[in-house]
Coordinates of C-alpha atoms in Angstrom, one line a residue:
Chain A
X857 CA 2.2 -19.1 1.9
X858 CA 2.3 -16.3 5.0
X859 CA -1.3 -17.2 5.5
X860 CA -0.7 -20.9 6.1
X861 CA 2.2 -19.8 8.4
X862 CA -0.2 -17.6 10.3
X863 CA -2.9 -20.1 10.5
X864 CA -0.5 -23.0 11.8
X865 CA 0.7 -20.5 14.5
X866 CA -3.0 -19.9 15.5
X867 CA -3.7 -23.5 15.5
X868 CA -0.7 -24.3 17.4
X869 CA -1.7 -21.6 20.0
X870 CA -5.2 -23.4 20.2
X871 CA -4.0 -27.0 20.4
X872 CA -1.0 -26.5 22.4
X873 CA -1.5 -25.1 25.8
X874 CA 2.4 -24.6 26.3
X875 CA 2.3 -21.7 23.7
X876 CA -0.3 -19.9 25.8
X877 CA 1.7 -20.6 28.9
X878 CA 5.3 -19.9 27.6
X879 CA 5.3 -16.0 28.3
X880 CA 4.1 -16.7 31.8
X881 CA 6.7 -19.4 32.5
X882 CA 9.6 -17.5 31.1
X883 CA 8.5 -14.2 33.3
X884 CA 8.0 -16.5 36.4
X885 CA 11.1 -18.3 35.3
X886 CA 13.5 -15.3 35.1
X887 CA 12.4 -13.9 38.7
X888 CA 12.7 -17.4 39.9
X889 CA 16.2 -17.8 38.8
X890 CA 17.2 -14.3 39.9
X891 CA 16.0 -15.0 43.5
X892 CA 17.8 -18.1 43.6
X893 CA 21.3 -16.9 42.1
X894 CA 21.1 -13.9 44.4
X895 CA 20.6 -16.1 47.7
X896 CA 23.2 -18.8 46.6
X897 CA 25.9 -16.5 45.5
X898 CA 25.0 -14.1 48.5
X899 CA 25.3 -10.9 46.0
X900 CA 24.9 -8.2 48.5
X901 CA 21.4 -6.2 48.3
X902 CA 23.1 -2.9 47.3
X903 CA 24.5 -4.5 43.9
X904 CA 21.5 -6.8 42.9
X905 CA 18.7 -7.1 45.4
X906 CA 16.7 -10.4 45.2
X907 CA 13.0 -10.2 43.6
X908 CA 11.6 -11.0 47.0
X909 CA 13.2 -7.6 48.8
X910 CA 12.4 -5.6 45.4
X911 CA 8.6 -6.8 45.9
X912 CA 8.9 -5.8 49.6
X913 CA 10.3 -2.6 48.7
X914 CA 7.5 -1.9 46.5
X915 CA 5.1 -3.0 49.0
X916 CA 6.7 -0.5 51.4
X917 CA 6.5 2.5 49.1
X918 CA 3.3 1.4 47.4
X919 CA 2.0 4.9 47.7
X920 CA 4.7 6.9 46.4
X921 CA 5.3 4.4 43.5
X922 CA 1.9 4.3 42.4
X923 CA 1.8 8.1 42.5
X924 CA 5.0 8.7 40.7
X925 CA 3.9 6.0 38.2
X926 CA 0.7 7.7 37.3
X927 CA 2.5 10.8 36.9
X928 CA 5.0 9.3 34.7
X929 CA 2.0 7.6 32.9
X930 CA 0.4 10.8 32.2
X931 CA 3.4 12.9 31.3
X932 CA 4.2 10.0 28.7
X933 CA 0.6 9.6 27.0
X934 CA 0.4 13.5 26.9
X935 CA 3.8 13.4 24.9
X936 CA 2.6 10.6 22.8
X937 CA -0.9 12.1 21.8
X938 CA 1.1 15.3 20.6
X939 CA 3.4 13.0 18.8
X940 CA 0.6 11.4 17.0
X941 CA -1.2 14.5 16.2
X942 CA 2.0 16.1 15.0
X943 CA 3.5 13.1 13.5
X944 CA 0.2 12.3 11.3
X945 CA 0.2 15.9 10.5
X946 CA 3.8 16.2 9.2
X947 CA 3.6 12.6 7.7
X948 CA 0.9 13.7 5.4
X949 CA 2.7 16.5 4.6
X950 CA 5.9 15.0 3.9
X951 CA 4.3 12.2 2.2
X952 CA 2.1 14.5 -0.3
X953 CA 4.9 15.0 -2.3
X954 CA 8.1 13.7 -3.5
X955 CA 9.9 17.3 -3.3
X956 CA 8.7 17.9 0.2
X957 CA 9.7 14.4 1.2
X958 CA 13.1 14.9 -0.6
X959 CA 13.7 18.3 1.1
X960 CA 12.6 17.4 4.5
X961 CA 14.1 13.6 5.1
X962 CA 17.5 15.0 5.5
X963 CA 16.6 17.3 8.2
X964 CA 14.2 14.6 10.0
X965 CA 17.2 12.4 10.1
X966 CA 19.5 15.0 11.6
X967 CA 17.0 15.7 14.0
X968 CA 16.5 12.3 14.9
X969 CA 20.2 11.7 15.5
X970 CA 20.4 14.2 18.2
X971 CA 20.7 12.4 21.4
X972 CA 17.3 13.8 23.2
X973 CA 19.3 13.7 26.4
X974 CA 21.2 16.5 25.2
X975 CA 17.8 18.4 24.2
X976 CA 16.4 18.4 27.9
X977 CA 18.6 21.2 29.4
X978 CA 17.5 23.3 26.6
X979 CA 14.0 22.6 27.0
X980 CA 14.7 23.6 30.9
X981 CA 16.1 26.9 29.9
X982 CA 12.9 27.1 27.7
X983 CA 10.0 26.0 30.0
X984 CA 11.5 25.5 33.3
X985 CA 11.5 22.0 35.2
X986 CA 8.5 19.9 36.3
X987 CA 6.0 17.9 34.0
X988 CA 6.2 20.0 31.1
X989 CA 9.8 18.9 29.9
X990 CA 9.0 15.6 30.6
X991 CA 6.1 15.7 28.1
X992 CA 8.1 17.6 25.4
X993 CA 10.8 15.1 25.6
X994 CA 8.4 12.4 25.3
X995 CA 6.9 14.0 22.2
X996 CA 10.3 14.9 20.6
X997 CA 11.5 11.4 20.8
X998 CA 8.3 9.5 19.6
X999 CA 7.1 11.5 16.7
X1000 CA 9.8 10.2 14.3
X1001 CA 8.8 6.9 13.6
X1002 CA 5.0 8.2 13.1
X1003 CA 6.0 10.7 10.7
X1004 CA 8.6 8.3 8.8
X1005 CA 5.7 5.2 8.7
X1006 CA 2.7 7.9 7.5
X1007 CA 5.2 9.5 4.9
X1008 CA 6.4 5.9 3.4
X1009 CA 2.9 4.6 3.4
X1010 CA 1.8 7.4 1.3
X1011 CA 4.9 7.4 -0.9
X1012 CA 4.9 3.8 -1.9
X1013 CA 1.4 3.7 -3.6
X1014 CA 1.6 1.4 -6.5
X1015 CA 2.1 3.3 -9.9
X1016 CA -0.5 1.6 -11.5
X1017 CA -3.2 2.6 -9.1
X1018 CA -2.4 6.2 -9.5
X1019 CA -2.7 5.5 -13.2
X1020 CA -5.8 4.1 -12.8
X1021 CA -7.2 7.1 -11.0
X1022 CA -5.2 9.9 -12.6
X1023 CA -6.6 8.8 -16.1
X1024 CA -10.1 9.2 -14.7
X1025 CA -9.3 12.9 -13.9
X1026 CA -8.6 12.3 -10.1
X1027 CA -7.2 15.2 -8.2
X1028 CA -4.0 14.6 -5.8
X1029 CA -6.7 14.9 -2.9
X1030 CA -8.8 11.9 -4.3
X1031 CA -5.8 9.9 -4.5
X1032 CA -4.7 10.7 -1.0
X1033 CA -8.2 10.1 0.6
X1034 CA -8.9 7.0 -1.4
X1035 CA -5.7 5.2 -1.5
X1036 CA -2.9 7.0 0.2
X1037 CA -4.3 7.5 3.7
X1038 CA -5.9 4.2 4.2
X1039 CA -3.0 2.7 2.5
X1040 CA -0.6 3.9 5.2
X1041 CA -2.8 3.4 8.3
X1042 CA -1.1 0.0 8.8
X1043 CA 2.2 1.7 8.7
X1044 CA 0.5 4.6 11.4
X1045 CA -0.6 1.9 13.8
X1046 CA 2.4 -0.2 13.4
X1047 CA 4.5 2.7 14.3
X1048 CA 2.5 3.6 17.4
X1049 CA 4.0 0.3 19.0
X1050 CA 7.5 1.7 18.7
X1051 CA 6.4 5.4 19.6
X1052 CA 4.9 4.2 23.0
X1053 CA 8.0 2.9 24.1
X1054 CA 9.9 5.8 23.0
X1055 CA 7.9 8.1 24.9
X1056 CA 8.4 6.2 28.1
X1057 CA 12.3 6.7 27.3
X1058 CA 11.9 10.3 26.8
X1059 CA 9.5 11.3 29.9
X1060 CA 11.7 9.2 32.3
X1061 CA 14.9 10.8 31.1
X1062 CA 13.4 14.3 31.7
X1063 CA 12.0 13.0 35.0
X1064 CA 15.7 12.0 36.1
X1065 CA 17.2 15.5 34.8
X1066 CA 14.6 18.0 35.6
X1067 CA 11.7 17.0 37.7
X1068 CA 10.4 16.7 41.1
X1069 CA 8.0 13.8 40.4
X1070 CA 7.5 10.7 38.3
X1071 CA 9.2 7.3 38.2
X1072 CA 12.5 8.8 36.9
X1073 CA 12.6 11.1 39.8
X1074 CA 11.8 8.5 42.3
X1075 CA 14.5 6.3 41.2
X1076 CA 17.2 9.0 41.3
X1077 CA 16.1 9.8 44.9
X1078 CA 16.1 6.2 45.9
X1079 CA 19.4 5.8 44.4
X1080 CA 20.6 8.9 46.5
X1081 CA 19.1 7.3 49.5
X1082 CA 20.6 4.1 48.7
X1083 CA 17.4 2.4 48.5
X1084 CA 18.7 -0.2 45.9
X1085 CA 15.6 -2.6 46.1
X1086 CA 13.1 0.6 45.4
X1087 CA 15.2 1.6 42.5
X1088 CA 14.6 -1.7 41.2
X1089 CA 11.2 -1.5 42.0
X1090 CA 10.9 1.5 39.8
X1091 CA 12.5 -0.2 37.0
X1092 CA 9.9 -3.0 37.1
X1093 CA 7.0 -0.6 37.4
X1094 CA 8.4 1.1 34.4
X1095 CA 8.5 -2.2 32.5
X1096 CA 4.8 -3.1 33.5
X1097 CA 3.7 0.4 32.3
X1098 CA 5.6 -0.5 28.9
X1099 CA 4.2 -3.6 28.5
X1100 CA 0.7 -2.5 29.1
X1101 CA 0.9 0.6 26.8
X1102 CA 2.5 -1.8 24.1
X1103 CA -0.3 -4.5 24.5
X1104 CA -3.1 -1.4 24.0
X1105 CA -1.2 -0.3 20.6
X1106 CA -0.9 -3.7 19.5
X1107 CA -4.6 -4.4 20.2
X1108 CA -5.6 -1.0 18.6
X1109 CA -3.6 -2.1 15.4
X1110 CA -4.8 -5.2 14.8
X1111 CA -8.4 -3.8 15.6
X1112 CA -8.1 -1.1 13.0
X1113 CA -6.2 -2.5 10.2
X1114 CA -6.9 -6.3 10.5
X1115 CA -7.0 -6.6 6.6
X1116 CA -3.4 -5.7 6.5
X1117 CA -2.5 -8.8 8.7
X1118 CA -4.5 -11.2 6.3
X1119 CA -3.9 -9.7 2.7
X1120 CA -0.2 -10.0 2.2
X1121 CA -0.1 -6.1 2.1
X1122 CA 3.4 -5.9 2.5
X1123 CA 4.5 -8.7 0.0
Chain B
X719 CA -11.3 11.0 -38.0
X720 CA -10.6 7.7 -36.2
X721 CA -11.4 7.5 -32.5
X722 CA -8.0 7.4 -31.4
X723 CA -5.6 9.2 -33.4
X724 CA -2.0 8.9 -32.7
X725 CA 0.3 10.9 -35.4
X726 CA 4.0 11.0 -36.0
X727 CA 4.7 11.1 -32.0
X728 CA 8.0 11.1 -30.3
X729 CA 8.2 11.1 -26.6
X730 CA 11.2 11.4 -24.7
X731 CA 11.3 10.6 -21.0
X732 CA 12.9 13.4 -18.6
X733 CA 16.6 12.7 -17.9
X734 CA 17.4 10.7 -14.7
X735 CA 20.6 11.7 -13.2
X736 CA 23.3 12.4 -15.8
X737 CA 21.9 9.9 -18.3
X738 CA 19.9 11.3 -21.1
X739 CA 16.2 11.0 -21.2
X740 CA 15.1 7.5 -22.8
X741 CA 13.5 8.3 -26.4
X742 CA 10.5 5.6 -25.8
X743 CA 8.9 6.2 -29.2
X744 CA 9.8 7.9 -32.5
X745 CA 7.5 8.5 -35.4
X746 CA 4.6 6.5 -33.9
X747 CA 1.5 6.8 -35.9
X748 CA -1.8 4.7 -35.6
X749 CA -5.4 5.1 -35.6
X750 CA -8.0 3.2 -33.9
X751 CA -11.9 3.2 -35.1
X752 CA -14.6 3.3 -32.9
X753 CA -15.5 0.0 -31.3
X754 CA -12.7 -1.6 -32.7
X755 CA -10.4 -4.2 -30.9
X756 CA -6.6 -3.5 -31.7
X757 CA -3.5 -5.2 -30.2
X758 CA -0.1 -3.7 -30.0
X759 CA 2.8 -6.3 -29.9
X760 CA 6.4 -5.9 -30.4
X761 CA 9.8 -6.5 -28.4
X762 CA 10.7 -5.7 -24.9
X763 CA 10.8 -2.0 -24.2
X764 CA 9.4 -1.2 -27.6
X765 CA 7.3 1.6 -26.0
X766 CA 4.0 -0.4 -25.4
X767 CA 3.5 1.2 -22.0
X768 CA 4.2 4.7 -23.3
X769 CA 1.3 4.3 -25.6
X770 CA -1.0 3.3 -23.0
X771 CA 0.0 6.4 -21.2
X772 CA 0.0 8.7 -24.3
X773 CA -3.9 7.5 -25.1
X774 CA -5.1 8.2 -21.4
X775 CA -3.4 11.5 -21.3
X776 CA -1.1 10.6 -18.5
X777 CA 1.9 11.6 -20.7
X778 CA 2.0 14.3 -23.4
X779 CA 4.4 13.7 -26.6
X780 CA 7.4 15.7 -27.0
X781 CA 6.4 16.0 -30.7
X782 CA 3.3 15.1 -32.7
X783 CA -0.2 14.8 -31.6
X784 CA -2.4 12.7 -30.1
X785 CA -6.4 12.8 -29.9
X786 CA -8.8 10.4 -28.6
X787 CA -13.0 11.0 -29.4
X788 CA -12.1 13.5 -31.7
X789 CA -10.5 15.8 -29.2
X790 CA -6.9 16.3 -28.6
X791 CA -5.8 15.1 -25.5
X792 CA -4.5 18.0 -23.1
X793 CA -5.1 16.1 -19.9
X794 CA -6.6 12.7 -18.5
X795 CA -9.3 11.6 -20.8
X796 CA -11.6 10.4 -18.2
X797 CA -13.4 8.2 -20.5
X798 CA -10.8 5.3 -20.3
X799 CA -10.8 2.4 -18.1
X800 CA -7.6 0.5 -17.5
X801 CA -6.2 -2.9 -16.5
X802 CA -2.9 -4.0 -15.8
X803 CA -0.7 -7.0 -15.4
X804 CA -0.9 -6.4 -11.5
X805 CA -4.7 -6.1 -10.7
X806 CA -4.1 -3.5 -8.0
X807 CA -7.1 -4.2 -5.5
X808 CA -7.3 -2.1 -2.6
X809 CA -7.3 -4.5 0.3
X810 CA -9.2 -2.8 2.8
X811 CA -12.3 -2.4 0.3
X812 CA -14.7 -5.2 -0.6
X813 CA -14.2 -6.5 -4.2
X814 CA -17.6 -4.7 -4.9
X815 CA -16.4 -1.6 -3.6
X816 CA -12.9 -2.1 -5.5
X817 CA -14.9 -2.2 -8.6
X818 CA -17.0 0.9 -7.7
X819 CA -13.9 3.0 -7.1
X820 CA -13.7 4.9 -10.7
X821 CA -17.5 5.8 -10.1
X822 CA -16.3 7.8 -6.8
X823 CA -13.8 9.7 -9.1
X824 CA -15.4 10.4 -12.5
X825 CA -18.4 12.7 -13.0
X826 CA -21.1 12.7 -13.2
X827 CA -21.2 9.5 -11.1
X828 CA -19.1 11.1 -8.5
X829 CA -22.0 13.6 -7.6
X830 CA -24.5 10.9 -7.6
X831 CA -22.6 8.3 -5.6
X832 CA -24.6 8.8 -2.4
X833 CA -28.0 8.9 -3.7
X834 CA -27.7 6.1 -6.3
X835 CA -25.4 3.8 -4.2
X836 CA -27.7 0.8 -4.4
X837 CA -28.1 1.1 -8.0
X838 CA -24.3 1.3 -8.3
X839 CA -24.1 -1.5 -6.0
X840 CA -26.3 -3.8 -8.2
X841 CA -24.6 -2.8 -11.4
X842 CA -21.1 -3.9 -9.9
X843 CA -22.8 -7.0 -8.8
X844 CA -24.2 -7.8 -12.2
X845 CA -21.1 -6.9 -14.0
X846 CA -18.9 -9.2 -11.4
X847 CA -21.6 -11.9 -12.5
X848 CA -21.1 -11.4 -15.9
X849 CA -17.3 -12.4 -15.8
X850 CA -18.1 -15.4 -13.6
X851 CA -17.7 -13.9 -10.2
X852 CA -21.2 -14.2 -8.6
X853 CA -21.1 -13.0 -5.0
X854 CA -17.6 -12.2 -4.8
X855 CA -18.4 -8.4 -4.4
X856 CA -18.9 -9.4 -0.7
X857 CA -15.3 -10.8 -0.4
X858 CA -12.1 -9.0 0.1
X859 CA -9.9 -9.0 -3.0
X860 CA -7.4 -11.0 -1.0
X861 CA -9.7 -13.7 -0.5
X862 CA -9.8 -14.3 -4.4
X863 CA -7.5 -16.0 -6.8
X864 CA -5.1 -14.5 -8.9
X865 CA -7.4 -15.1 -11.7
X866 CA -10.4 -14.0 -9.9
X867 CA -8.8 -10.8 -8.9
X868 CA -7.7 -10.0 -12.5
X869 CA -11.6 -10.5 -13.5
X870 CA -12.5 -8.1 -10.7
X871 CA -10.1 -5.7 -12.1
X872 CA -11.4 -5.9 -15.5
X873 CA -14.9 -5.0 -14.0
X874 CA -13.1 -1.8 -12.4
X875 CA -12.1 -1.0 -15.8
X876 CA -15.4 -1.3 -17.2
X877 CA -17.8 0.0 -14.6
X878 CA -18.0 3.6 -15.8
X879 CA -19.0 2.5 -19.3
X880 CA -15.6 3.9 -20.8
X881 CA -15.5 4.4 -24.2
X882 CA -11.9 3.4 -24.5
X883 CA -10.4 0.4 -22.7
X884 CA -6.8 0.0 -22.2
X885 CA -5.5 -3.2 -21.3
X886 CA -1.5 -3.6 -20.5
X887 CA -0.7 -7.3 -20.5
X888 CA -3.7 -7.8 -18.2
X889 CA -3.5 -11.6 -18.6
X890 CA 0.2 -12.1 -18.2
X891 CA 0.4 -13.3 -14.7
X892 CA -1.9 -16.0 -15.2
X893 CA -1.7 -19.9 -15.7
X894 CA -2.5 -21.0 -19.2
X895 CA -5.7 -22.1 -18.6
X896 CA -6.9 -19.5 -16.7
X897 CA -5.5 -17.1 -19.3
X898 CA -7.5 -18.7 -21.9
X899 CA -10.6 -18.3 -20.0
X900 CA -10.1 -14.9 -19.4
X901 CA -9.7 -14.3 -23.3
X902 CA -13.1 -15.7 -23.9
X903 CA -14.6 -13.4 -21.0
X904 CA -13.0 -10.5 -22.8
X905 CA -14.1 -11.5 -26.2
X906 CA -18.0 -11.7 -24.9
X907 CA -17.6 -8.4 -22.9
X908 CA -16.2 -6.6 -26.1
X909 CA -18.9 -8.2 -28.3
X910 CA -21.9 -7.2 -25.8
X911 CA -20.7 -3.4 -25.0
X912 CA -18.6 -2.7 -28.2
X913 CA -16.0 -0.3 -26.5
X914 CA -12.8 0.6 -28.3
X915 CA -9.9 -1.5 -26.8
X916 CA -6.2 -1.2 -27.0
X917 CA -4.5 -4.2 -25.6
X918 CA -0.8 -4.3 -25.1
X919 CA 0.5 -7.7 -25.0
X920 CA 3.6 -10.0 -25.5
X921 CA 1.4 -12.9 -26.1
X922 CA 0.7 -13.2 -29.8
X923 CA -1.8 -15.8 -29.6
X924 CA -3.7 -13.6 -27.2
X925 CA -3.3 -10.7 -29.7
X926 CA -4.4 -12.8 -32.8
X927 CA -7.3 -14.2 -30.9
X928 CA -8.8 -11.1 -29.7
X929 CA -7.9 -8.2 -32.0
X930 CA -9.2 -7.2 -35.3
X931 CA -6.0 -5.3 -36.2
X932 CA -2.4 -6.0 -34.7
X933 CA 0.2 -3.4 -34.8
X934 CA 3.8 -4.6 -34.7
X935 CA 6.1 -2.2 -33.0
X936 CA 10.0 -2.0 -33.5
X937 CA 12.5 -2.0 -31.1
X938 CA 13.0 1.1 -28.8
X939 CA 12.2 3.9 -30.1
X940 CA 8.8 2.4 -31.1
X941 CA 7.2 2.8 -34.2
X942 CA 4.8 1.0 -36.1
X943 CA 6.4 -1.5 -38.7
X944 CA 3.5 -3.6 -39.7
X945 CA -0.3 -3.6 -39.4
X946 CA -1.8 -7.0 -39.7
X947 CA -5.7 -7.4 -40.0
X948 CA -6.9 -10.3 -38.4
X949 CA -9.8 -11.7 -40.7
X950 CA -10.9 -14.7 -38.6
X951 CA -14.9 -14.7 -38.2
X952 CA -16.2 -13.6 -35.2
X953 CA -17.3 -15.0 -32.6
X954 CA -14.4 -16.9 -32.3
X955 CA -14.3 -20.1 -30.5
X956 CA -11.4 -21.0 -28.3
X957 CA -10.8 -24.0 -30.9
X958 CA -10.0 -21.4 -33.6
X959 CA -6.5 -21.3 -31.8
X960 CA -5.6 -24.7 -33.4
X961 CA -6.4 -24.0 -36.8
X962 CA -3.8 -23.2 -39.6
X963 CA -5.3 -19.9 -40.6
X964 CA -4.8 -18.7 -36.8
X965 CA -1.5 -20.1 -36.4
X966 CA -0.1 -18.8 -39.6
X967 CA -0.8 -15.4 -38.6
X968 CA 0.9 -16.1 -35.1
X969 CA 3.9 -17.3 -37.2
X970 CA 4.1 -14.0 -39.2
X971 CA 4.0 -11.8 -36.5
X972 CA 6.8 -13.8 -34.6
X973 CA 8.9 -13.5 -37.6
X974 CA 8.3 -9.8 -37.7
X975 CA 9.4 -9.2 -34.1
X976 CA 12.2 -11.5 -34.3
X977 CA 13.3 -9.3 -37.2
X978 CA 12.5 -6.2 -35.1
X979 CA 14.8 -7.6 -32.2
X980 CA 17.9 -7.4 -34.1

């Protein structure tokens, strides 16, 4: 049934050009409505600048915007890569055994509940200001979904599958490498989409508090200088970076675990 | 000594929370000869699945003894193949590679997997063909129908030429026609390879059609209340299921289970 549904969507995508155009129409439409609303209602630029003045500010400060965007991009990606390595390792460790899972899960939940903005001052205390707390905040905020997803993938192996292998004398390591780890990959790649957006939140948050570069820092400076259109230009730069990285992760997911999308794996 | 010997076995599962652990079987004794096909039937929750785990060394009795192939069971027996109601195929592997999975685990094949890959693959394809799945090895399991997946699951249970085959309601989720087709597949495989088989089932017609002997279990805690020989001549055609001799046995078993449920 899910196959039929998916095929129907794909078919619609091919036969109906509007499905393909819809995201562009909506995005462009949003900016058009925004522009008209600001002009018609006469909203002052320091409350809500029109997209045209945001675009002009982006053009005017293009050099700084590009530089700071790159800064944010690399701190985010660095934190995200750390999160992948650490998240995979911890996820495998936690999912390995039910007792480890039970023991560490409450700690993980507790850690994840701490607002990371409250952690930034501690990080500054430990490592000073600059790019390092941004990388670490991105890491701390984004590793959680990776851990949980990998551990869940391992912990939900079908008991029959385990019986088949154990009756043949398979060791835990066999079951993990042949069933558990491949099985948890769709969960892992799915979690990357969530993790990358969280990583952006982490790095920008840290940049607004404790950095002298990056989009977060630039926004704060622009705000202090009352350059409201530039603040919005920064926001849009962040949104674009977020969308691009999300798309990369979605592509990667599709590429690596295509079988999970066609197999009714999660039924 | 019989090939599978279960003598006066009791098994109580570990307690969950405050409740006392379930006593799944108590005073369970049964023996299966080499090459024999036996079926185990009984009311729901009579410990049929527990019997599967006892005979394959996945669970150990609280009391009594279990031995397979003349040796007491102290761990996974490694000579068993298993199939379940749920075919549990790995969706990222081709059907052929799913069938080959036991060879990657069990010795001596595990050691030889790399060197004899082509040979093993040909063997898997031949086995798939023998259950009517020519060419399906190249497909993913999710591209196969439920009945075809169950056939592939039987191949996975048989690829390492196990001496003991344990079937836990393997045809339970299939439609009536596919189920009868698979009965015949199973009948032919058994006639050809002559492995010892224990079939756990709810379907009395299935038990009578396939088995040499049928063990009827009581309600929980399970023990054998009747052993019924099925003296229908082999090979049995599907038409035998409409003969009086066959239906008489089914009725008799049905009566026993109805009694056991009370």
